[in-house]
Each structure stands twice: as C-alpha cells, then as structure tokens.
JSON list of C-alpha atoms in Angstrom, two decimals:
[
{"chain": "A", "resi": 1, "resn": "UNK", "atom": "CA", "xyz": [-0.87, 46.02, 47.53]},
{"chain": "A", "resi": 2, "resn": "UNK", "atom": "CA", "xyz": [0.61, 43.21, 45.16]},
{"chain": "A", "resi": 3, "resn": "UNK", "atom": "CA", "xyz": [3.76, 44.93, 45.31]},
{"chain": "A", "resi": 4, "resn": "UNK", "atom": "CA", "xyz": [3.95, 44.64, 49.42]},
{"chain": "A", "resi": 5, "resn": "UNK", "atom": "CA", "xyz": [2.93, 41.23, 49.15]},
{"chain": "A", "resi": 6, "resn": "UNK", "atom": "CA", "xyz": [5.35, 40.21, 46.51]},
{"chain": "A", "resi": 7, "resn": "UNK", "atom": "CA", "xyz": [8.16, 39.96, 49.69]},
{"chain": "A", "resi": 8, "resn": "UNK", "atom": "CA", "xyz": [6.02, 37.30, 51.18]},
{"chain": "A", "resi": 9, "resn": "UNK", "atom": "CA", "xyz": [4.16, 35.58, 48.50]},
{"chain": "A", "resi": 10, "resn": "UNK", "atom": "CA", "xyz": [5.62, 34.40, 44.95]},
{"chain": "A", "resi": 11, "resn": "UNK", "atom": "CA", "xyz": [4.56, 35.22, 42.09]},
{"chain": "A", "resi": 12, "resn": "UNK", "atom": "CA", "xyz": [2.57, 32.97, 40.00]},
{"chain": "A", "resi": 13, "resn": "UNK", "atom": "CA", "xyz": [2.61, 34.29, 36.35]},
{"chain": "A", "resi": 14, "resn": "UNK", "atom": "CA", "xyz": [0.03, 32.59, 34.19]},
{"chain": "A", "resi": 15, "resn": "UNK", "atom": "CA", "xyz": [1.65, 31.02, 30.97]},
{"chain": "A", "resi": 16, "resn": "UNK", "atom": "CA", "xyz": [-0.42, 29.73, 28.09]},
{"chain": "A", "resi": 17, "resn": "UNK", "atom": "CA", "xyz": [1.14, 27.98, 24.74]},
{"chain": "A", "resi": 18, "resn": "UNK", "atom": "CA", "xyz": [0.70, 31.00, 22.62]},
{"chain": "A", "resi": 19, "resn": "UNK", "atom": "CA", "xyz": [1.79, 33.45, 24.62]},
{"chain": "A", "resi": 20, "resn": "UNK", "atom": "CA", "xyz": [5.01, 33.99, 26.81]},
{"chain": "A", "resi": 21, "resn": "UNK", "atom": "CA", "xyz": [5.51, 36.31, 29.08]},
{"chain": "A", "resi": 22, "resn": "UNK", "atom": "CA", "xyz": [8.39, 37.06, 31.38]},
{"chain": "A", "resi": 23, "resn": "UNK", "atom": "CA", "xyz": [7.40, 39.90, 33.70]},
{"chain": "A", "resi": 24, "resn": "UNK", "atom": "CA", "xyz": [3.92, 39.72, 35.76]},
{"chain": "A", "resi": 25, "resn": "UNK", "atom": "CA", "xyz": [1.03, 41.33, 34.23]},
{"chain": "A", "resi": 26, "resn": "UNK", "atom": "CA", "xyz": [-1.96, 43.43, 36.10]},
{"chain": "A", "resi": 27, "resn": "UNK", "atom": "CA", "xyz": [-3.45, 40.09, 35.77]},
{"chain": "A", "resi": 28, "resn": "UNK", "atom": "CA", "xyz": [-0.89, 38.26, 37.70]},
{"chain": "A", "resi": 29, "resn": "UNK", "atom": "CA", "xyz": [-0.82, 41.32, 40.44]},
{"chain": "A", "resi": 30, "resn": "UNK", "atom": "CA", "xyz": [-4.34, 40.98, 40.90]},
{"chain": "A", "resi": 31, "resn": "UNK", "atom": "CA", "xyz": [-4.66, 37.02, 41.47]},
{"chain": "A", "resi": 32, "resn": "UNK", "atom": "CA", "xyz": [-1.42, 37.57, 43.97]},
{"chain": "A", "resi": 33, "resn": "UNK", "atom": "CA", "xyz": [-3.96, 39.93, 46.15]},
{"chain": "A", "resi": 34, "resn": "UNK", "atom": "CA", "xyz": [-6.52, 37.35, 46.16]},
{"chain": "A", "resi": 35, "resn": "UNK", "atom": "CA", "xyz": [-4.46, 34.64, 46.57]},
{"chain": "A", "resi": 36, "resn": "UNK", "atom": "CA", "xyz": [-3.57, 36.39, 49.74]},
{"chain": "A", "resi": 37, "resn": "UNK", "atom": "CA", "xyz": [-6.96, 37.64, 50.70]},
{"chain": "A", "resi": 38, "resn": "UNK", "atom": "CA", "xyz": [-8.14, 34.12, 50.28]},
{"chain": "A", "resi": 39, "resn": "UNK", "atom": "CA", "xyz": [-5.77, 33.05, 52.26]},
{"chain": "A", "resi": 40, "resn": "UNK", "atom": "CA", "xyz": [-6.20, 34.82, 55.22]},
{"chain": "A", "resi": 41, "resn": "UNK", "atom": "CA", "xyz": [-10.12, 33.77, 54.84]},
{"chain": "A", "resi": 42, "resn": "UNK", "atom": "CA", "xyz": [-9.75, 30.15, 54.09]},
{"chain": "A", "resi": 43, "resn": "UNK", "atom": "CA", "xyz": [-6.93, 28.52, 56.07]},
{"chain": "A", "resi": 44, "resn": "UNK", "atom": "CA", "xyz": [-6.05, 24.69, 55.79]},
{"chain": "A", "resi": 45, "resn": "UNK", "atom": "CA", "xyz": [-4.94, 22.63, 58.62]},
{"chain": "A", "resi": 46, "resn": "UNK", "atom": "CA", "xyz": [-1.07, 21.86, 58.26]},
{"chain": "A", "resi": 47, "resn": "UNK", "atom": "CA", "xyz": [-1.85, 18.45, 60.47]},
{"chain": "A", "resi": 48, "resn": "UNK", "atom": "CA", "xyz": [-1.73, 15.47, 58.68]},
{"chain": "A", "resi": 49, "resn": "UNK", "atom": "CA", "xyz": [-3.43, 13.69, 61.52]},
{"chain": "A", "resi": 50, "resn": "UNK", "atom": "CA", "xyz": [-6.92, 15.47, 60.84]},
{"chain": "A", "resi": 51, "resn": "UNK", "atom": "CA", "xyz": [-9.71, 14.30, 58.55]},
{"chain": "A", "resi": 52, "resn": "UNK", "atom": "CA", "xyz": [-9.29, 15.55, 54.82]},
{"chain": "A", "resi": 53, "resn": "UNK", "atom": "CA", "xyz": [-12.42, 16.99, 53.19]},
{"chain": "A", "resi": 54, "resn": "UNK", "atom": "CA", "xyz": [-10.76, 17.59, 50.04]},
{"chain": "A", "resi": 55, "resn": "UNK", "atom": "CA", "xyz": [-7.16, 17.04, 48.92]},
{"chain": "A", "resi": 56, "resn": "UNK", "atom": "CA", "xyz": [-4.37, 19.96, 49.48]},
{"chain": "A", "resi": 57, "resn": "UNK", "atom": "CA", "xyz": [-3.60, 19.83, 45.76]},
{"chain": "A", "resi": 58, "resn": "UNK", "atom": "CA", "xyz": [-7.05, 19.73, 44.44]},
{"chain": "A", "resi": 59, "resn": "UNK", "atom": "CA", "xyz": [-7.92, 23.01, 46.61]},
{"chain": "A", "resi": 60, "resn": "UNK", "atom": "CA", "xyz": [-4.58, 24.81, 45.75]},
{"chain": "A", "resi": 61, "resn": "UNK", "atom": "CA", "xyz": [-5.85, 24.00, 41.88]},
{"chain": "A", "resi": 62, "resn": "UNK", "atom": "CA", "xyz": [-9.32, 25.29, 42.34]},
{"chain": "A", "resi": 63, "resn": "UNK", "atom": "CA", "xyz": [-7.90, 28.36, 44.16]},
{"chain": "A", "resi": 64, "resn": "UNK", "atom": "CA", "xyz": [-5.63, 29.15, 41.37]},
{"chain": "A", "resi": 65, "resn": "UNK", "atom": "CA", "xyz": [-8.26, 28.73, 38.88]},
{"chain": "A", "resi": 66, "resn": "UNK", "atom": "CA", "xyz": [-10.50, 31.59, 40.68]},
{"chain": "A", "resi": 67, "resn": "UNK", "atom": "CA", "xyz": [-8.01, 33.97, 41.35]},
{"chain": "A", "resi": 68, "resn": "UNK", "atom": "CA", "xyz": [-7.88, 34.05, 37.96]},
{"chain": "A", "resi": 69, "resn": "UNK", "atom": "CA", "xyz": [-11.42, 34.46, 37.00]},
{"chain": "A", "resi": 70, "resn": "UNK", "atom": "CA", "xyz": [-13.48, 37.39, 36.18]}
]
C-alpha cells in the first residue's frame, strides 16, 4: 500500500542525530499508510474564515508523532 501511495503522498523519513538514513525504512512505509488513513478519517478545514480548535501546525506535529508510535 505505501508504495501506491508514495505517487500522492511524500515521504517523510524519520532522521535522528545518530543515525542517517537515506532510503525509507518499513518504519517510514508504515507511518506513510497511516498518515494517509488518518487522513481520510480526520480532515481539516482549508478555510481560514472558520473557528480554529487547535493550530494546523500543532495537529500536523501531533499526527507525525503517532504515526510513528507503537
């Protein structure tokens, strides 16, 4: 699935100081699916004219941090 979804979504490839790494890793494959999954479940208004609940950047962080959990 990551590799269908790799022609629509970009990759994110988690970096850390210690360890370098230029190709994605299953890792990296499997936050790209729920990336998308979440995606398609949670959607955020692209109107700037509605209320915000919580900040663009702050939930893009947050969602990045889970699809990397577990």
């Amino acid at each position: 699935m990551a590799d269908h979804l790799q022609a629509n979504f970009s990759w994110t490839i988690q970096q850390t100081i210690w360890y370098s790494k230029v190709l994605p890793t299953f890792s990296d494959a499997l936050a790209l699916v729920r990336r998308f999954l979440w995606a398609s479940t949670f959607s955020t208004s692209s109107e700037t004219t509605q209320m915000i609940k919580v900040p663009r950047l702050l939930f893009e962080r947050l969602r990045d941090i889970a699809v990397y959990a577990a």
